[in-house]
Every structure is written in structure tokens, then in C-alpha cells.
C-alpha positions as a Markdown table, in Angstrom:
| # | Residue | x | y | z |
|---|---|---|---|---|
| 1 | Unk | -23.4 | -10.2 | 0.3 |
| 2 | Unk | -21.3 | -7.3 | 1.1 |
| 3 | Unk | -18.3 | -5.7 | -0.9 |
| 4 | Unk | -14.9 | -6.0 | 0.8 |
| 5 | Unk | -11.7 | -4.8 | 0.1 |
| 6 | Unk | -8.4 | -6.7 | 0.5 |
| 7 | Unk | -5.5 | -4.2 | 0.5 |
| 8 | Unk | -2.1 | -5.7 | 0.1 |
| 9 | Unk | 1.1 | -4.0 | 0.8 |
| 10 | Unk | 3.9 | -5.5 | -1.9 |
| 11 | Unk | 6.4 | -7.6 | -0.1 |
| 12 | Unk | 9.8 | -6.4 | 1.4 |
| 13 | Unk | 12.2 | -4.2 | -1.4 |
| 14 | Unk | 15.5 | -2.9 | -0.5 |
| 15 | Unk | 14.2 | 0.2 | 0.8 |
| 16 | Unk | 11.3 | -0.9 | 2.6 |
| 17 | Unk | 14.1 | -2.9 | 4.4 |
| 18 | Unk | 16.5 | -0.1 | 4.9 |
| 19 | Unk | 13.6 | 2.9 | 5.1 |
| 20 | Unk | 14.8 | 5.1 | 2.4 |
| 21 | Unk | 12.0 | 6.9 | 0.8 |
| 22 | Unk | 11.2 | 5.3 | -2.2 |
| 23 | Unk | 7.6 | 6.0 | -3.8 |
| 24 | Unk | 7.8 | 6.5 | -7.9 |
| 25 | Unk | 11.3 | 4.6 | -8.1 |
| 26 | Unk | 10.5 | 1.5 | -9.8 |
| 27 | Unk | 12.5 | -1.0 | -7.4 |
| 28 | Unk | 12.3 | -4.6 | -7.8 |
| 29 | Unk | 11.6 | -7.2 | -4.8 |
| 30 | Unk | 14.5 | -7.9 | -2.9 |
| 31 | Unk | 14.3 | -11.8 | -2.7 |
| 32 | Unk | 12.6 | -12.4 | 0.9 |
| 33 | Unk | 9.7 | -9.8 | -1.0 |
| 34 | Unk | 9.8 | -12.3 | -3.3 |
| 35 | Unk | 8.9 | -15.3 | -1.0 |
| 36 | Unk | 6.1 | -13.2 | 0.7 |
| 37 | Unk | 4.5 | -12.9 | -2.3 |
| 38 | Unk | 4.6 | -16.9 | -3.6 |
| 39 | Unk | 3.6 | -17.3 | 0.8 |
| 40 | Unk | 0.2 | -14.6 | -0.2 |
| 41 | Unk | -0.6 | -16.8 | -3.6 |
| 42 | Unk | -0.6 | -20.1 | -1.8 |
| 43 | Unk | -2.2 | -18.7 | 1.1 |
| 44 | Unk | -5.0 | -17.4 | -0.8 |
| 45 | Unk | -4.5 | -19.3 | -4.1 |
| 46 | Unk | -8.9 | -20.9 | -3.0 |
| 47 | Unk | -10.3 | -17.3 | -2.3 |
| 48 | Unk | -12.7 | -16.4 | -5.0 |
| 49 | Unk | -12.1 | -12.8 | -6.2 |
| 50 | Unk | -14.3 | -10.8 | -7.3 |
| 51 | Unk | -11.6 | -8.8 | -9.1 |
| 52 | Unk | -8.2 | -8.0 | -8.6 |
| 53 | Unk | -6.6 | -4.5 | -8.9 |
| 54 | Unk | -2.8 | -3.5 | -8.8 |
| 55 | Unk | -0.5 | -0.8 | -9.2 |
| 56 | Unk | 1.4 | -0.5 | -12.2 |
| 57 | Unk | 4.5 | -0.5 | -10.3 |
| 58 | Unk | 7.1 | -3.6 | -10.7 |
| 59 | Unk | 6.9 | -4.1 | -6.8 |
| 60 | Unk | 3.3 | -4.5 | -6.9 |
| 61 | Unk | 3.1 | -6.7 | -10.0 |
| 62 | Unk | 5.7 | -9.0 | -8.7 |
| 63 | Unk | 3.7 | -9.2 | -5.7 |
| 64 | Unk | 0.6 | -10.4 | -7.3 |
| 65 | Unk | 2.0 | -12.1 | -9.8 |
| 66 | Unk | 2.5 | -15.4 | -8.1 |
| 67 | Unk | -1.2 | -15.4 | -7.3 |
| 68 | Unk | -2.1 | -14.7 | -10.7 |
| 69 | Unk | -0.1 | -18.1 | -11.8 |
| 70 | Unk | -1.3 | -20.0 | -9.8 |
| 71 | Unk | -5.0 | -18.9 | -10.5 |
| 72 | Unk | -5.3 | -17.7 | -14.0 |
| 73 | Unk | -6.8 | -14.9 | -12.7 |
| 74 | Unk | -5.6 | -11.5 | -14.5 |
| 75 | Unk | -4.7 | -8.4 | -12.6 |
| 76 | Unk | -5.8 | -5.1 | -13.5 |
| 77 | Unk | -3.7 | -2.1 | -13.5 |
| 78 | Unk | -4.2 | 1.5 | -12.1 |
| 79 | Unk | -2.1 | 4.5 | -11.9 |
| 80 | Unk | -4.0 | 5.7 | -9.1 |
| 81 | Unk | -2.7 | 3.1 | -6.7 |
| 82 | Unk | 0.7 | 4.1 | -7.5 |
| 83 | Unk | 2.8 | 5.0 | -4.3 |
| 84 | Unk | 3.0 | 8.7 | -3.1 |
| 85 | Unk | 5.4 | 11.1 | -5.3 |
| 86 | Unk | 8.6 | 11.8 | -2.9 |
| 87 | Unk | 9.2 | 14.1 | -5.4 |
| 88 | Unk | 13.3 | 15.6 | -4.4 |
| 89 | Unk | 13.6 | 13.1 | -1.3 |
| 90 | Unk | 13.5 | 9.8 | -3.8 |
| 91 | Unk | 16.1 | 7.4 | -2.8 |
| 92 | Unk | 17.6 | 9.4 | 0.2 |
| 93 | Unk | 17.2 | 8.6 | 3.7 |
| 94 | Unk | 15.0 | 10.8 | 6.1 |
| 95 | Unk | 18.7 | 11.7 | 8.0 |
| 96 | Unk | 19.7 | 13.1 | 4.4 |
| 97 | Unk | 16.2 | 15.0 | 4.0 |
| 98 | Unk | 16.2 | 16.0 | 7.4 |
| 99 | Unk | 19.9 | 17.9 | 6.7 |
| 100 | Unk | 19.0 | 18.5 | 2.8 |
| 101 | Unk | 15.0 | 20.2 | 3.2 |
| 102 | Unk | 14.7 | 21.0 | 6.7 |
| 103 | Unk | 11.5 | 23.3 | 6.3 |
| 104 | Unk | 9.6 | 21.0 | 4.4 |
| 105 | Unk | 10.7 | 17.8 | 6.3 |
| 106 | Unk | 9.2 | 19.8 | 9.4 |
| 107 | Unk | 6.0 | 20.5 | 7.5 |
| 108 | Unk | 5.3 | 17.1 | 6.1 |
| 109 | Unk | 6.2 | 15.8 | 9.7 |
| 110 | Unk | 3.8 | 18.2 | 11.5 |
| 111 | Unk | 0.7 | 17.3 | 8.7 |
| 112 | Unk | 1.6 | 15.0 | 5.6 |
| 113 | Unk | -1.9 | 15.4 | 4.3 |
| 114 | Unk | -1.6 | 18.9 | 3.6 |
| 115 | Unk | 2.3 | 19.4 | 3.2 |
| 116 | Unk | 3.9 | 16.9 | 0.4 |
| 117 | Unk | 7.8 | 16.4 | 0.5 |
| 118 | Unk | 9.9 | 18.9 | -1.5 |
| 119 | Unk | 8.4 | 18.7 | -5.3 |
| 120 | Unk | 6.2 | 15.6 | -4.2 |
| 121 | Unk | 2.3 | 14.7 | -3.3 |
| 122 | Unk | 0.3 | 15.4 | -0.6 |
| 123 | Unk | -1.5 | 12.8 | 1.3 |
| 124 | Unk | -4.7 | 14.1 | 0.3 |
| 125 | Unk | -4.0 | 14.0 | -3.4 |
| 126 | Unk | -2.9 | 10.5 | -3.1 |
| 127 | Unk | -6.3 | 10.1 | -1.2 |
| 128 | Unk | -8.1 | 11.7 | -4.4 |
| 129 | Unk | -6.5 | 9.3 | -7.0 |
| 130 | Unk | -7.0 | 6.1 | -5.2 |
| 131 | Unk | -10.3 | 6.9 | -4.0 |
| 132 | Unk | -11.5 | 6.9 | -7.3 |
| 133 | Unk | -9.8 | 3.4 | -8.2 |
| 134 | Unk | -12.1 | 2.4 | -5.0 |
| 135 | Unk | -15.0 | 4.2 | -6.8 |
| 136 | Unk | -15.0 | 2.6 | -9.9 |
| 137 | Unk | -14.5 | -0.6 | -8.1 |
| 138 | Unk | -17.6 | -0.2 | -6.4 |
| 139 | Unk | -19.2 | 0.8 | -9.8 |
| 140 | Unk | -18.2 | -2.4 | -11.2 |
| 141 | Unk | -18.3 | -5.1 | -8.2 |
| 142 | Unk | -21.8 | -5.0 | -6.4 |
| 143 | Unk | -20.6 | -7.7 | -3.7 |
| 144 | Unk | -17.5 | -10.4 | -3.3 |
| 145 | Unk | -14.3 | -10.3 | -2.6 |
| 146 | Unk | -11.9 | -7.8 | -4.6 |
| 147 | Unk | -7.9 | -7.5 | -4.3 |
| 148 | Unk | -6.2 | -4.2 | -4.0 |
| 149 | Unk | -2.5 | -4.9 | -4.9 |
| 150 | Unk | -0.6 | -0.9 | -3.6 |
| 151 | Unk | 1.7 | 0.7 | -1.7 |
| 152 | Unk | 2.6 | 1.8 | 2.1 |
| 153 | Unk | 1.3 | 5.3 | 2.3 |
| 154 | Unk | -1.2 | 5.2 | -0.6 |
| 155 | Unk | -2.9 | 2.2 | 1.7 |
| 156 | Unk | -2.5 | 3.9 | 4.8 |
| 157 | Unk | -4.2 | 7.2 | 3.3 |
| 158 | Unk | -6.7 | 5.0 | 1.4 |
| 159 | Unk | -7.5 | 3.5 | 5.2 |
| 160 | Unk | -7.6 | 6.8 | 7.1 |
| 161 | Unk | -9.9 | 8.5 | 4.3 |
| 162 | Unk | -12.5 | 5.6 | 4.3 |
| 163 | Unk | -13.0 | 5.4 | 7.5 |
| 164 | Unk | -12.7 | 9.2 | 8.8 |
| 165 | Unk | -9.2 | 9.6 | 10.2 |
| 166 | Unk | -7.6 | 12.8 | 9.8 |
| 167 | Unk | -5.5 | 12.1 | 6.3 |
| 168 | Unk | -2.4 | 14.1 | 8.2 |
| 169 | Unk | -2.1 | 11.7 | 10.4 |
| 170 | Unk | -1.6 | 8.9 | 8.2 |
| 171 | Unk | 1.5 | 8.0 | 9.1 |
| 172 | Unk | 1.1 | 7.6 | 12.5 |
| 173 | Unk | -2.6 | 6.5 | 13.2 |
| 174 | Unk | -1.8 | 3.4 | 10.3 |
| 175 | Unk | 0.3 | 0.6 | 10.5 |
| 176 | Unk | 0.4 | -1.3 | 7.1 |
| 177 | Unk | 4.2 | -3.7 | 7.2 |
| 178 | Unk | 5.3 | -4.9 | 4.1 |
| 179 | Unk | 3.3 | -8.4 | 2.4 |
| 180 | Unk | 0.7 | -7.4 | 5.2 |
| 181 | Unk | -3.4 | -7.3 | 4.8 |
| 182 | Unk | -5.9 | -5.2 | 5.5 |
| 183 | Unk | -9.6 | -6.3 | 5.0 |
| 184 | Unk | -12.3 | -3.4 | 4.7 |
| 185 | Unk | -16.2 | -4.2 | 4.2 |
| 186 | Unk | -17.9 | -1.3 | 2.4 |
| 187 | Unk | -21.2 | -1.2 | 3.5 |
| 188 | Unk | -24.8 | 1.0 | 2.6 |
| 189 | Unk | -23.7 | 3.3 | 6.0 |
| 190 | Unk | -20.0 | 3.1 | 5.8 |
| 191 | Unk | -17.2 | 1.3 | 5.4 |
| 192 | Unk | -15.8 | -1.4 | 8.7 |
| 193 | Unk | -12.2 | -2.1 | 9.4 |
| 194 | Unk | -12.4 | -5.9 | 9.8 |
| 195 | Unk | -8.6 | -7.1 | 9.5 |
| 196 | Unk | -5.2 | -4.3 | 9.8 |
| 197 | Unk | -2.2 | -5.4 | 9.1 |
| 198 | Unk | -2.5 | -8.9 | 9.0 |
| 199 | Unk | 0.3 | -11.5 | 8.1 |
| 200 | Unk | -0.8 | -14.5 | 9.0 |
| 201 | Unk | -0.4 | -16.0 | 5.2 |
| 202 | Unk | 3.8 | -15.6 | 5.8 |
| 203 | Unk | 5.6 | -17.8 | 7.2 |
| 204 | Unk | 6.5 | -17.9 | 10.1 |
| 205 | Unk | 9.7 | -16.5 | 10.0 |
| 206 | Unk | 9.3 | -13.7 | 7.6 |
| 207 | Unk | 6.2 | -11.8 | 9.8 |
| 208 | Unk | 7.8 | -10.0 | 12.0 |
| 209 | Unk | 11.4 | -9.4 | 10.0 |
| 210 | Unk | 12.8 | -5.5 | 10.5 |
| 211 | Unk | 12.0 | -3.0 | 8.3 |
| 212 | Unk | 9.2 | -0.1 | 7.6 |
């Protein structure tokens, strides 16, 4: 029996719905976020999990939350599935970091991987930290089904550095919408994308709502 990975993107916050760059401000779900997480827990309230694994993050916890209730299963939390560190550009919009840090928007545009917003992370030190969450996972889970409970970019890097895509491209190789799934089988020689973005447990009006 192989080890697969469900990574789940929170549901919908205010600035996932608006796009304002939001990665260590601890927002709340807005109250649609809310009913994509209860839609995720009654979706998958029969799959057996292996573990389950979330970011500290309120967004994240809320997320899995309902799951959890309905279960009795028990999340654990790690700091390395946090979302990336905007550092300066938290809570603005990319108009207002496009006027405010034009060098550095330009960088992180041309190769987020290597360039990190003003005073924030790089994609490949968001890589580092949640790779090893996904290490000590696999140190603890030999086969089964374990839940990853994170955030847009730290998924989307998690994605491109498991399965060899250049981690500066991130944001433009991966598409990971808010409450969405993606399903990765680790394997003896390498990891396989089985499901990306998948929203199938929403209903139906909720999967394909605006917003980044």
C-alpha cells in the first residue's frame, strides 16, 4: 500500500477573494471559506487517514476543523506549512507593491524561488521547511492516506519541488484555488501527481467562485 499525500488549500479568506497578499497575517475565514470547509468534512468525513497535518495558522485550523468534529480525529500542527513570509507587501495589493517596491516586485516576478518579496521568503526556503514536514511524515506513516491542511504558495512550491519543477516558477506552472485538493502518491522511484486542484467535494456553486 502506497503513501499519498492530500494537500488542502484552506477555504476562501477575504484576501484570497480580493488578492491582496496575505501570507503570515493571521486572517480568519470569510463565511463562504467557512462552508467549503464543513462541504471538505462531509465530503471526506468516511476516508480513513492515516494522519492529519495542518498549519498553525487560524485559516488552516478552521479549515480542518470541521473534519476533525465530525471524526474525532486530532490534527497536528507544523510551523513549516505556514504560508510564505510577504515580509513589507503584507496586506497590500500587488498594484500598491508594484508602485511601493518596484525592483523587487520585478525580481520576485522574473524568479520567486530565488527572489522573496521585500523583507520576506523565498520560494525555495518555503520548499526547505515544508519538505521536511513531508519528511518526517514519511518517517512516521509507511503507507495510507495522510492530510496536509496549508497554504497557496507553500502547496504550490511543495508540488513543484516534489515532482521536479523549477521552484521559480511556482506560481505559474501550479494552480492550487482555495478549498481545492491535490492528491500526490510517494512512491520507492518518485512521487506521482494523481489529483491537482480538485473541488469536487464543494458544492456546486461555491467551485468555481472568483478569487486567487
Amino acid at each position: 500500500m502506497a503513501l499519498n499525500l492530500y494537500l488542502l488549500r484552506h477555504g476562501e479568506t477575504e484576501s484570497s477573494r480580493t488578492g491582496g497578499f496575505c501570507g503570515r497575517l493571521d486572517i480568519e475565514l470569510s463565511p463562504i471559506g467557512q462552508q467549503m470547509a464543513e462541504d471538505f468534512a462531509h465530503g471526506y468525513r468516511d476516508h480513513v487517514w492515516a494522519g492529519i497535518y495542518a498549519s498553525p495558522m487560524r485559516r488552516t485550523r478552521a479549515t480542518v476543523e470541521p473534519l476533525c468534529h465530525l471524526t474525532g480525529a486530532v490534527a497536528e500542527l507544523r510551523d513549516g506549512l505556514r504560508e510564505i513570509d510577504y515580509g513589507a507587501w503584507e496586506g497590500k495589493t500587488a498594484e500598491e507593491v508594484r508602485r511601493e517596491y518596484p525592483e523587487d516586485y520585478l525580481r520576485w516576478l522574473g524568479d520567486a524561488g530565488w527572489n522573496g518579496p521585500t523583507g520576506g521568503e523565498r520560494g525555495i526556503d518555503v520548499g526547505q521547511r515544508a519538505l521536511s514536514v513531508v519528511d518526517d511524515i514519511r518517517a512516521r506513516h509507511a503507507s495510507g492516506d495522510v492530510l496536509v491542511v496549508s497554504h497557496k504558495a507553500t502547496i504550490r512550491v511543495l508540488l513543484c519541488q516534489m515532482l521536479g519543477i523549477d521552484v521559480g516558477h511556482y506560481r505559474d506552472r501550479i494552480d492550487t484555488p482555495v478549498a481545492s485538493l491535490s492528491v500526490v502518491e510517494l512512491r520507492d522511484h518518485g512521487p506521482l501527481l494523481r489529483r491537482l486542484g480538485d473541488r469536487a467535494h464543494l458544492r456546486p456553486e461555491l467551485r468555481d467562485l472568483p478569487g486567487t
